[in-house]
Amino acid sequence: MKDKFKVAFIKPNMGLVHGKPYYDRGRMEPLTFAVLAGMLPEDVDCVLYDDRFERIPFSKPVDLVAINVEIYTARRAYEISREYRKRGIKVVLGGYHVSMIPEEAAENADAIMIGDSEAIWPQVVSDSASGKLKKIYNGFFPPILKGLKTKWEIFDGKSYLPIRLIQFSRGCINHCKFCATGTLYKRTHVCRPPEEVVNELAEQKCQFVFFVDDNIIADPDTAKDLFRRLIPLKKKWIGQASLNFTNDPELMDLMKKSGCAGLVIGFETVVPENLALMEKNCNLQLESYESAIEKTRKMGLMLWGAFLIGYDHDDINSIRKTVQWAIDHKFCFSAFNILSPYPSTIIYEEMKNQNRLLYDKWWLDDRYHFGDAVFKPAHMTSEELTDACFWARRRFNNPLTILKRALDFETNAKDLWSILTFFAYNPLFRRELFKKHGMVLGYRGKYKSF
Ligand code: B12
Ligand code: SF4
């Protein structure tokens, strides 16, 4: 009997901490591969190697290697690709970073997939099986999401946080200047048929779900349809959304009834001039953050505030103000991300033209460490920005502040589940922030996995 064609999916790690691979205790299942595996016919064997906690068995036979590449994992992804190609095994790269800078990715692979791979990925595998792999594959735009099957079985036997990831929609109706999604999707947003999403979830035992959509309410009517169908499932879910859902009482009501426990909200900044520079229109159109947050509190939602530090109207004081604001609002979690221009975004081009980038390709540069500022800020030095951002993370996550944030009986401490969730993840995220800071990207030949 002929052996099945075997595809190895690889989720690369980011890099090394004190000379050893970064070990992320807060890792989630890499949904991308459940989606890619779901597109393939039964006669293709799929295996997943998650470099974030497993050794990659480079010498194990496999017919095609498929690696997901994001900007922080690009260097490691290219290292893994080299190891396989040295052994004569074909490698295909795909994912956000590949779509943002295909020419770089193409130098590091036998084939690349640009954009969303629905409808094309099975062709890549069959071309490879017949020895006719092409160098470049272009995905359909906008992507066709009807009929998608998420094959979560690919995660069986592996250890991830106990939360099931799923996607209802792709893209975004905004185009913020710093954002990769805005750059790739050009204000296009596509939903999966809600009934297909709910049918998939109904078969899943896991009671806690993360909708990874960039903005789950971008198409409010289809989101309402999804939420109505979710109600009978009685699952708890979290997701990402823009705050303008608070202007629609019906949407809020359905969201709550469908089991929404918390949301990641991209506040980005409390400095209005920065929002204008970012062109973050969904936030500019709000009456105020305060009134919108008040409505989410009434819903009992636990918020994860996402902030971008280092825009041109930021200085040390505004960064301090932003952190204090997040603490005062008792957000369950917050991410203080340092502004890091991604290639092909508007902000990258602007900074390049203004000669403000410290390195041309910071994600591949030996001098770069995770958490470093990679450009010349307007009102401080890049070192000051690096320090301020690390300070912001420490301040928000210091033990006393964690306790202060916990004491919110409308949200984080409203019931036992919320308290347990708050205290399970806050200390974990605190540990990870220290571990991650200063990490070098890639393994640089210093650490090999066999
Ligand atoms: C969920 C998520 C997370 C989760 C983690 C998820 C996980 N499993 O580990 C959390 C919240 C922890 C997270 C963390 C971070 N994330 Co994140 N995350 C996402 C998000 C919202 C969804 C990813 C997802 O599951 N998509 C669903 C799948 C189905 O879509 P997909 O991956 O795009 O795959 C499709 C195609 O791209 C293609 N494809 C993808 N890979 C491959 C590979 C091959 C071989 C082929 C053929 C095709 C292919 O096929 C798929 C189907 O069409 C994306 C934004 C987005 N819209 O995708 C950001 C995103 C990927 N994250 C990003 C970043 C920067 C981060 C952080 C570094 C943030 C930070 N500063 O700390 C961290 C660390 C990430 C890490 N590598 O460790 C950026 C990456 C930017 C870039 N240029 O690469 C994104 C794009 C957000 C953004 N808009 O900027 N993230
Ligand atoms: S709203 Fe969010 S996902 Fe959309 S472009 Fe802006 S930052 Fe990106």
Coordinates of C-alpha atoms and ligand atoms in Angstrom, one line a residue:
M1 CA 0.0 0.0 0.0
K2 CA 1.3 3.5 -0.9
D3 CA 2.2 5.7 2.1
K4 CA 0.1 8.7 2.6
F5 CA 1.6 12.1 1.7
K6 CA 2.8 13.7 5.0
V7 CA 2.6 17.4 5.8
A8 CA 4.4 18.7 9.0
F9 CA 3.0 22.0 10.3
I10 CA 5.3 24.1 12.3
K11 CA 4.6 26.9 14.7
P12 CA 8.0 28.5 15.3
N13 CA 9.2 29.8 18.7
M14 CA 10.3 33.5 18.9
G15 CA 13.8 33.1 20.3
L16 CA 16.2 32.7 23.2
V17 CA 16.1 33.9 26.7
H18 CA 19.5 33.7 28.5
G19 CA 20.7 31.3 25.8
K20 CA 17.8 28.9 26.1
P21 CA 14.5 28.7 24.0
Y22 CA 11.8 30.9 25.4
Y23 CA 9.2 28.7 27.1
D24 CA 5.8 30.4 27.0
R25 CA 3.5 29.0 29.7
G26 CA 0.6 31.1 28.4
R27 CA 0.6 29.5 25.0
M28 CA -2.6 28.9 23.1
E29 CA -3.3 26.4 20.3
P30 CA -2.1 27.7 17.0
L31 CA -5.5 27.9 15.3
T32 CA -4.0 28.5 11.8
F33 CA -3.0 24.8 11.5
A34 CA -6.4 23.5 12.5
V35 CA -7.8 25.6 9.7
L36 CA -5.1 24.5 7.2
A37 CA -5.5 20.8 8.2
G38 CA -9.2 21.1 7.8
M39 CA -8.8 22.0 4.1
L40 CA -6.9 18.9 3.2
P41 CA -8.3 15.6 2.0
E42 CA -8.3 12.5 4.2
D43 CA -5.4 10.9 2.2
V44 CA -3.0 13.5 3.5
D45 CA -1.4 12.9 6.9
C46 CA -0.9 16.0 9.1
V47 CA 1.4 16.4 12.0
L48 CA 2.0 19.5 14.1
Y49 CA 5.3 20.4 15.7
D50 CA 5.1 23.3 18.1
D51 CA 8.6 24.7 18.4
R52 CA 7.4 26.8 21.4
F53 CA 7.6 23.7 23.6
E54 CA 8.6 20.7 21.5
R55 CA 11.8 19.7 19.8
I56 CA 11.4 19.5 16.1
P57 CA 12.4 16.1 14.8
F58 CA 14.2 17.2 11.7
S59 CA 15.3 13.7 10.7
K60 CA 11.8 12.2 10.8
P61 CA 10.5 11.6 7.3
V62 CA 8.0 14.1 6.0
D63 CA 7.0 15.2 2.4
L64 CA 6.3 18.8 2.9
V65 CA 6.9 21.3 5.7
A66 CA 4.4 24.2 6.2
I67 CA 5.5 27.0 8.5
N68 CA 3.5 29.9 9.9
V69 CA 5.5 33.1 9.9
E70 CA 4.8 36.2 12.0
I71 CA 7.2 39.1 12.4
Y72 CA 8.6 38.0 15.7
T73 CA 9.0 34.4 14.6
A74 CA 10.4 35.1 11.1
R75 CA 14.0 34.6 12.1
R76 CA 13.4 31.3 13.7
A77 CA 11.0 30.3 10.9
Y78 CA 13.8 30.8 8.4
E79 CA 16.3 28.8 10.5
I80 CA 13.8 25.9 10.6
S81 CA 13.3 26.2 6.9
R82 CA 17.0 26.0 6.3
E83 CA 17.4 22.8 8.4
Y84 CA 14.7 21.0 6.4
R85 CA 15.9 22.3 3.0
K86 CA 19.4 21.1 3.9
R87 CA 17.8 17.6 4.2
G88 CA 16.1 18.0 0.8
I89 CA 12.6 18.5 2.2
K90 CA 10.4 21.1 0.5
V91 CA 9.3 24.0 2.7
V92 CA 6.3 26.3 2.2
L93 CA 6.0 29.5 4.3
G94 CA 2.7 31.4 4.9
G95 CA 1.1 33.8 7.3
Y96 CA 1.0 37.5 8.0
H97 CA 4.7 38.3 7.7
V98 CA 5.0 36.4 4.4
S99 CA 2.1 38.4 3.0
M100 CA 3.6 41.7 4.3
I101 CA 7.1 41.1 2.8
P102 CA 6.9 38.2 0.3
E103 CA 10.3 38.9 -1.3
E104 CA 12.1 38.2 2.0
A105 CA 10.1 35.1 2.7
A106 CA 10.6 33.8 -0.8
E107 CA 14.4 33.8 -0.3
N108 CA 13.9 31.4 2.6
A109 CA 11.6 28.8 1.2
D110 CA 10.8 26.6 -1.8
A111 CA 7.3 28.1 -2.0
I112 CA 5.4 30.9 -0.3
M113 CA 1.7 31.5 0.2
I114 CA 0.6 35.2 0.0
G115 CA -2.7 36.1 1.7
D116 CA -5.5 33.8 2.9
S117 CA -5.0 30.3 1.7
E118 CA -8.6 28.9 1.5
A119 CA -9.2 27.4 -1.9
I120 CA -5.4 27.4 -2.8
W121 CA -3.7 25.4 0.0
P122 CA -5.0 21.9 -1.2
Q123 CA -3.5 22.8 -4.6
V124 CA -0.1 23.6 -3.0
V125 CA -0.1 20.2 -1.4
S126 CA -1.1 18.3 -4.5
D127 CA 1.4 20.3 -6.6
S128 CA 4.1 19.2 -4.1
A129 CA 3.0 15.6 -4.2
S130 CA 3.3 15.6 -8.0
G131 CA 6.7 17.4 -7.9
K132 CA 5.3 20.6 -9.4
L133 CA 5.5 23.0 -6.5
K134 CA 5.4 26.6 -7.7
K135 CA 7.5 29.4 -6.0
I136 CA 4.5 31.7 -5.3
Y137 CA 0.9 31.1 -4.5
N138 CA -1.6 33.9 -4.2
G139 CA -4.7 33.5 -2.1
F140 CA -8.1 34.6 -3.1
F141 CA -9.0 38.1 -2.0
P142 CA -11.4 38.5 -0.3
P143 CA -11.1 35.0 1.2
I144 CA -13.9 32.5 0.8
L145 CA -14.8 31.3 4.3
K146 CA -17.9 29.3 3.5
G147 CA -17.5 25.6 4.1
L148 CA -14.4 26.0 6.3
K149 CA -13.7 23.1 8.7
T150 CA -11.6 23.6 11.8
K151 CA -9.7 20.4 12.5
W152 CA -8.8 20.8 16.2
E153 CA -7.8 17.1 16.5
I154 CA -4.4 18.3 15.3
F155 CA -3.9 19.6 18.8
D156 CA -4.7 16.3 20.5
G157 CA -2.1 15.2 23.1
K158 CA -0.5 18.7 23.2
S159 CA -0.6 21.1 26.1
Y160 CA -2.2 24.5 25.6
L161 CA -4.3 26.8 27.7
P162 CA -7.8 25.3 28.2
I163 CA -9.5 27.5 25.7
R164 CA -10.7 26.7 22.2
L165 CA -9.8 29.2 19.5
I166 CA -12.1 29.8 16.6
Q167 CA -12.6 32.5 14.0
F168 CA -15.9 33.9 12.8
S169 CA -14.6 36.7 10.5
R170 CA -11.4 38.0 8.8
G171 CA -10.2 41.4 8.1
C172 CA -11.3 44.8 9.4
I173 CA -13.3 47.8 8.2
N174 CA -10.6 50.2 9.5
H175 CA -7.1 50.9 8.4
C176 CA -5.0 52.1 11.3
K177 CA -1.6 53.2 10.1
F178 CA 0.4 50.8 12.3
C179 CA -1.7 47.6 11.8
A180 CA -0.9 44.6 9.7
T181 CA -4.5 43.6 9.4
G182 CA -5.5 47.1 8.1
T183 CA -2.6 46.8 5.5
L184 CA -3.5 43.4 4.2
Y185 CA -7.3 43.6 4.2
K186 CA -7.7 47.2 3.0
R187 CA -11.0 47.7 5.0
T188 CA -12.4 44.4 3.8
H189 CA -14.2 42.2 6.3
V190 CA -15.6 38.8 5.6
C191 CA -17.8 36.6 7.9
R192 CA -18.2 32.9 8.0
P193 CA -21.8 31.7 7.8
P194 CA -22.8 32.0 11.6
E195 CA -24.6 28.6 11.4
E196 CA -21.3 26.9 10.4
V197 CA -19.4 28.4 13.3
V198 CA -22.1 27.5 15.8
N199 CA -22.3 23.9 14.5
E200 CA -18.6 23.5 14.8
L201 CA -18.7 24.8 18.4
A202 CA -21.6 22.7 19.4
E203 CA -19.5 19.6 18.8
Q204 CA -16.7 20.8 21.1
K205 CA -16.7 19.8 24.7
C206 CA -14.6 22.8 25.7
Q207 CA -16.8 25.4 27.5
F208 CA -14.5 28.4 27.0
V209 CA -13.9 29.9 23.6
F210 CA -11.7 32.6 22.1
F211 CA -13.0 34.3 18.9
V212 CA -9.7 35.5 17.4
D213 CA -11.4 37.9 15.0
D214 CA -9.8 41.4 14.9
N215 CA -13.2 42.9 15.5
I216 CA -16.1 40.4 16.1
I217 CA -18.7 43.1 15.8
A218 CA -17.4 44.7 12.5
D219 CA -20.6 43.5 10.7
P220 CA -23.2 44.1 13.5
D221 CA -26.1 42.3 11.8
T222 CA -24.2 39.1 11.1
A223 CA -22.6 39.3 14.6
K224 CA -26.2 39.5 16.1
D225 CA -27.1 36.4 14.1
L226 CA -24.1 34.6 15.5
F227 CA -24.8 35.6 19.1
R228 CA -28.5 34.5 18.8
R229 CA -27.3 31.1 17.6
L230 CA -24.7 30.9 20.4
I231 CA -27.2 31.3 23.2
P232 CA -28.4 27.7 23.5
L233 CA -24.8 26.4 23.6
K234 CA -24.3 28.1 27.0
K235 CA -20.5 28.5 26.4
K236 CA -18.4 31.4 27.8
W237 CA -16.5 33.3 25.2
I238 CA -14.0 36.1 24.9
G239 CA -13.1 38.1 21.8
Q240 CA -11.8 41.3 20.3
A241 CA -14.1 44.2 19.5
S242 CA -14.1 47.9 18.9
L243 CA -16.0 49.8 21.6
N244 CA -18.7 51.2 19.3
F245 CA -20.8 48.1 20.0
T246 CA -21.8 50.0 23.2
N247 CA -23.9 52.3 20.9
D248 CA -26.2 49.4 20.0
P249 CA -28.2 48.1 23.0
E250 CA -29.5 45.0 21.1
L251 CA -26.0 44.0 20.2
M252 CA -24.9 44.4 23.8
D253 CA -27.8 42.4 25.1
L254 CA -27.2 39.5 22.6
M255 CA -23.5 39.6 23.3
K256 CA -24.1 39.2 27.0
K257 CA -26.8 36.5 26.6
S258 CA -24.5 34.5 24.2
G259 CA -21.9 34.1 27.0
C260 CA -19.4 37.0 26.4
A261 CA -17.2 37.1 29.5
G262 CA -14.6 39.6 28.3
L263 CA -13.2 41.5 25.4
V264 CA -9.8 42.7 24.2
I265 CA -10.3 46.4 23.3
G266 CA -7.7 48.3 21.4
F267 CA -7.8 51.6 23.3
E268 CA -4.2 52.2 22.0
T269 CA -3.8 55.6 23.8
V270 CA -5.5 58.1 26.0
V271 CA -3.9 61.0 24.0
P272 CA -6.5 62.0 21.3
E273 CA -3.8 63.5 19.1
N274 CA -2.1 60.1 18.9
L275 CA -5.4 58.5 17.9
A276 CA -5.7 61.0 15.1
L277 CA -2.2 60.2 13.9
M278 CA -2.9 56.5 14.0
E279 CA -6.1 57.0 12.0
K280 CA -7.9 54.8 14.5
N281 CA -11.3 56.0 13.4
C282 CA -13.4 53.6 15.3
N283 CA -12.1 55.1 18.6
L284 CA -12.2 58.7 17.3
Q285 CA -15.9 58.3 16.6
L286 CA -16.7 57.4 20.2
E287 CA -18.4 59.9 22.5
S288 CA -15.9 59.1 25.2
Y289 CA -13.9 56.1 26.4
E290 CA -15.4 56.7 29.9
S291 CA -19.1 56.3 28.9
A292 CA -18.4 53.3 26.7
I293 CA -16.4 51.5 29.5
E294 CA -19.2 52.3 32.0
K295 CA -21.6 50.3 29.7
T296 CA -19.3 47.3 29.5
R297 CA -19.0 47.4 33.3
K298 CA -22.8 47.2 33.6
M299 CA -22.6 44.1 31.3
G300 CA -20.0 42.6 33.8
L301 CA -17.4 42.3 31.0
M302 CA -13.7 41.8 32.0
L303 CA -11.6 44.0 29.8
W304 CA -8.2 43.4 28.3
G305 CA -6.9 46.9 27.3
A306 CA -4.5 46.9 24.4
F307 CA -2.2 50.0 24.2
L308 CA 0.4 51.1 21.8
I309 CA 3.2 53.1 23.3
G310 CA 5.5 55.5 21.5
Y311 CA 3.4 57.4 19.0
D312 CA 4.5 60.9 18.2
H313 CA 2.5 62.7 20.9
D314 CA 3.7 60.4 23.6
D315 CA 6.3 61.4 26.2
I316 CA 7.2 59.9 29.6
N317 CA 4.3 61.7 31.2
S318 CA 1.6 60.5 28.8
I319 CA 2.9 56.9 29.1
R320 CA 2.5 57.2 32.9
K321 CA -0.9 58.7 32.5
T322 CA -2.0 55.9 30.2
V323 CA -0.9 53.2 32.6
Q324 CA -2.6 54.9 35.6
W325 CA -5.7 55.2 33.5
A326 CA -5.7 51.4 32.8
I327 CA -5.2 50.7 36.5
D328 CA -7.9 53.1 37.6
H329 CA -10.4 51.4 35.3
K330 CA -9.4 48.1 36.8
F331 CA -8.8 46.3 33.5
C332 CA -8.5 42.6 34.0
F333 CA -5.4 42.5 31.8
S334 CA -3.6 45.0 29.6
A335 CA -0.9 44.8 26.9
F336 CA 1.4 47.8 26.6
N337 CA 2.9 47.1 23.2
I338 CA 5.8 49.2 22.0
L339 CA 5.1 50.8 18.6
S340 CA 7.1 48.5 16.2
P341 CA 6.7 49.4 12.6
Y342 CA 5.9 46.3 10.5
P343 CA 7.0 46.3 6.9
S344 CA 4.4 47.5 4.4
T345 CA 2.4 49.4 7.0
I346 CA 1.9 53.1 6.5
I347 CA 3.8 53.9 9.7
Y348 CA 6.8 51.8 8.5
E349 CA 7.0 53.7 5.2
E350 CA 6.6 57.1 7.0
M351 CA 9.4 56.3 9.4
K352 CA 11.6 55.0 6.7
N353 CA 11.1 58.2 4.6
Q354 CA 11.8 60.3 7.7
N355 CA 14.9 58.3 8.3
R356 CA 13.8 57.4 11.8
L357 CA 14.2 53.6 11.7
L358 CA 17.2 52.4 13.7
Y359 CA 17.5 49.2 11.6
D360 CA 16.2 48.5 8.2
K361 CA 14.8 45.0 9.2
W362 CA 14.7 45.1 12.9
W363 CA 13.1 41.6 13.1
L364 CA 16.2 40.0 11.6
D365 CA 18.8 42.3 13.1
D366 CA 21.3 40.8 15.6
R367 CA 21.2 43.9 17.7
Y368 CA 17.4 43.8 18.3
H369 CA 15.9 42.4 21.6
F370 CA 12.2 41.8 22.2
G371 CA 10.8 45.0 23.8
D372 CA 13.3 47.4 22.2
A373 CA 12.2 50.6 20.5
V374 CA 13.3 50.3 16.8
F375 CA 12.8 54.0 15.8
K376 CA 13.6 57.5 17.0
P377 CA 10.6 58.7 19.0
A378 CA 9.5 62.3 18.8
H379 CA 9.8 63.3 22.5
M380 CA 12.3 61.0 24.1
T381 CA 15.3 58.8 23.1
S382 CA 14.7 55.2 21.9
E383 CA 16.3 53.9 25.1
E384 CA 13.8 56.0 27.2
L385 CA 10.9 54.6 25.2
T386 CA 12.2 51.0 25.7
D387 CA 12.5 51.6 29.4
A388 CA 9.1 53.4 29.7
C389 CA 7.3 50.5 28.0
F390 CA 8.9 47.9 30.2
W391 CA 8.1 50.1 33.2
A392 CA 4.4 50.3 32.0
R393 CA 4.2 46.5 31.9
R394 CA 5.8 46.1 35.3
R395 CA 3.7 48.8 36.9
F396 CA 0.4 47.5 35.6
N397 CA 1.3 43.9 36.7
N398 CA 2.9 44.6 40.0
P399 CA 1.4 42.5 42.9
L400 CA -0.2 45.5 44.7
T401 CA -1.7 46.8 41.4
I402 CA -3.0 43.3 40.6
L403 CA -4.8 43.3 44.0
K404 CA -6.2 46.7 43.4
R405 CA -7.6 45.7 40.0
A406 CA -9.0 42.5 41.4
L407 CA -11.3 44.4 43.8
D408 CA -14.0 45.3 41.3
F409 CA -17.3 43.7 42.2
E410 CA -18.9 44.6 38.9
T411 CA -16.3 42.8 36.8
N412 CA -13.2 40.9 38.0
A413 CA -14.6 39.9 41.3
K414 CA -18.3 39.6 40.4
D415 CA -18.4 35.8 40.8
L416 CA -16.1 32.8 41.5
W417 CA -15.3 32.1 37.8
S418 CA -14.2 35.7 37.3
I419 CA -12.0 35.7 40.4
L420 CA -10.4 32.4 39.5
T421 CA -9.8 33.6 35.9
F422 CA -8.3 36.9 37.2
F423 CA -5.9 35.2 39.6
A424 CA -5.0 32.3 37.2
Y425 CA -3.8 34.6 34.5
N426 CA -2.5 37.8 36.1
P427 CA 0.4 36.1 37.9
L428 CA 1.1 34.1 34.7
F429 CA 1.2 37.2 32.5
R430 CA 3.4 38.9 35.1
R431 CA 6.0 36.1 34.9
E432 CA 5.9 36.0 31.2
L433 CA 6.5 39.7 30.8
F434 CA 9.8 39.5 32.7
K435 CA 10.8 36.3 30.9
K436 CA 10.2 37.8 27.5
H437 CA 11.8 41.1 27.9
G438 CA 15.2 41.3 26.2
M439 CA 14.7 38.0 24.4
V440 CA 16.8 37.6 21.2
L441 CA 14.9 36.5 18.1
G442 CA 15.9 33.2 16.5
Y443 CA 18.1 30.5 17.9
R444 CA 21.2 31.7 15.9
G445 CA 22.8 28.3 15.8
K446 CA 23.3 28.4 19.6
Y447 CA 20.6 25.9 20.3
K448 CA 19.5 23.1 18.0
S449 CA 16.6 20.8 18.2
F450 CA 16.8 17.4 16.5
Ligands
B12_1 C1 -5.0 35.1 18.2 C2 -3.8 36.0 18.0 C3 -2.8 36.0 19.1 C4 -2.9 35.1 20.3 C5 -2.1 33.8 20.2 C6 -2.6 32.8 19.3 C7 -1.8 31.6 19.4 N1 -2.3 30.5 19.0 O1 -0.7 31.5 19.8 C8 -2.2 36.0 21.3 C9 -3.2 37.0 21.9 C10 -1.6 35.4 22.5 C11 -1.3 36.7 20.4 C12 0.0 37.2 20.8 C13 0.8 37.9 19.9 N2 0.5 38.3 18.7 CO1 -1.1 37.8 17.7 N3 -2.6 37.6 16.7 C14 -3.6 36.8 16.9 C15 -4.7 37.0 15.8 C16 -5.7 38.0 16.3 C17 -5.3 35.8 15.2 C18 -4.4 34.7 14.7 C19 -5.2 33.6 14.2 O2 -5.4 32.6 14.8 N4 -5.8 33.7 12.9 C20 -6.6 32.7 12.3 C21 -5.9 32.0 11.2 C22 -6.8 31.0 10.5 O3 -5.5 33.0 10.2 P1 -4.0 33.2 9.8 O4 -3.1 32.8 10.8 O5 -3.9 34.5 9.2 O6 -3.9 32.1 8.7 C23 -4.4 32.2 7.4 C24 -3.4 32.7 6.3 O7 -2.6 33.7 6.9 C25 -2.7 31.5 5.8 N5 -1.5 31.0 6.6 C26 -1.0 31.3 7.8 N6 0.1 30.6 8.0 C27 0.3 29.8 7.0 C28 1.3 28.9 6.7 C29 1.3 28.2 5.5 C30 2.4 27.2 5.2 C31 0.3 28.4 4.5 C32 0.3 27.7 3.3 C33 -0.7 29.4 4.8 C34 -0.7 30.0 6.0 O8 -3.7 30.5 5.9 C35 -4.6 30.7 6.9 C36 -6.0 30.5 6.3 O9 -6.2 31.4 5.2 C37 -3.7 37.7 14.7 C38 -4.5 38.7 13.7 C39 -5.2 37.9 12.6 N7 -6.2 38.5 12.2 O10 -4.8 36.8 12.2 C40 -2.7 38.4 15.5 C41 -1.3 38.6 15.0 C42 -0.9 37.4 14.2 N8 -0.5 38.7 16.2 C43 0.5 39.6 16.0 C44 1.5 39.9 17.1 C45 2.5 40.9 16.7 C46 1.5 39.2 18.3 C47 2.4 39.5 19.5 C48 3.9 39.5 19.1 C49 2.0 40.7 20.2 C50 3.0 41.3 21.1 N9 3.5 42.5 20.8 O11 3.3 40.7 22.1 C51 2.2 38.3 20.4 C52 3.1 37.1 20.4 C53 2.9 36.1 19.3 C54 3.8 34.9 19.3 N10 4.2 34.5 18.1 O12 4.2 34.4 20.3 C55 0.5 40.2 14.7 C56 1.6 39.7 13.7 C57 2.1 40.8 12.8 C58 3.0 40.4 11.7 N11 3.3 41.3 10.9 O13 3.4 39.3 11.7 C59 -1.0 39.9 14.2 C60 -1.2 39.8 12.7 C61 -1.9 41.1 14.7 C62 -1.7 42.4 13.9 N12 -2.8 42.8 13.3 O14 -0.7 43.0 14.0 N13 -1.8 36.8 19.1
SF4_2 S1 -9.2 48.5 14.1 FE1 -7.8 47.0 15.0 S2 -7.6 45.4 13.4 FE2 -8.6 47.1 12.5 S3 -7.0 48.2 11.4 FE3 -7.2 49.2 13.4 S4 -5.8 48.1 14.8 FE4 -6.0 46.8 13.0

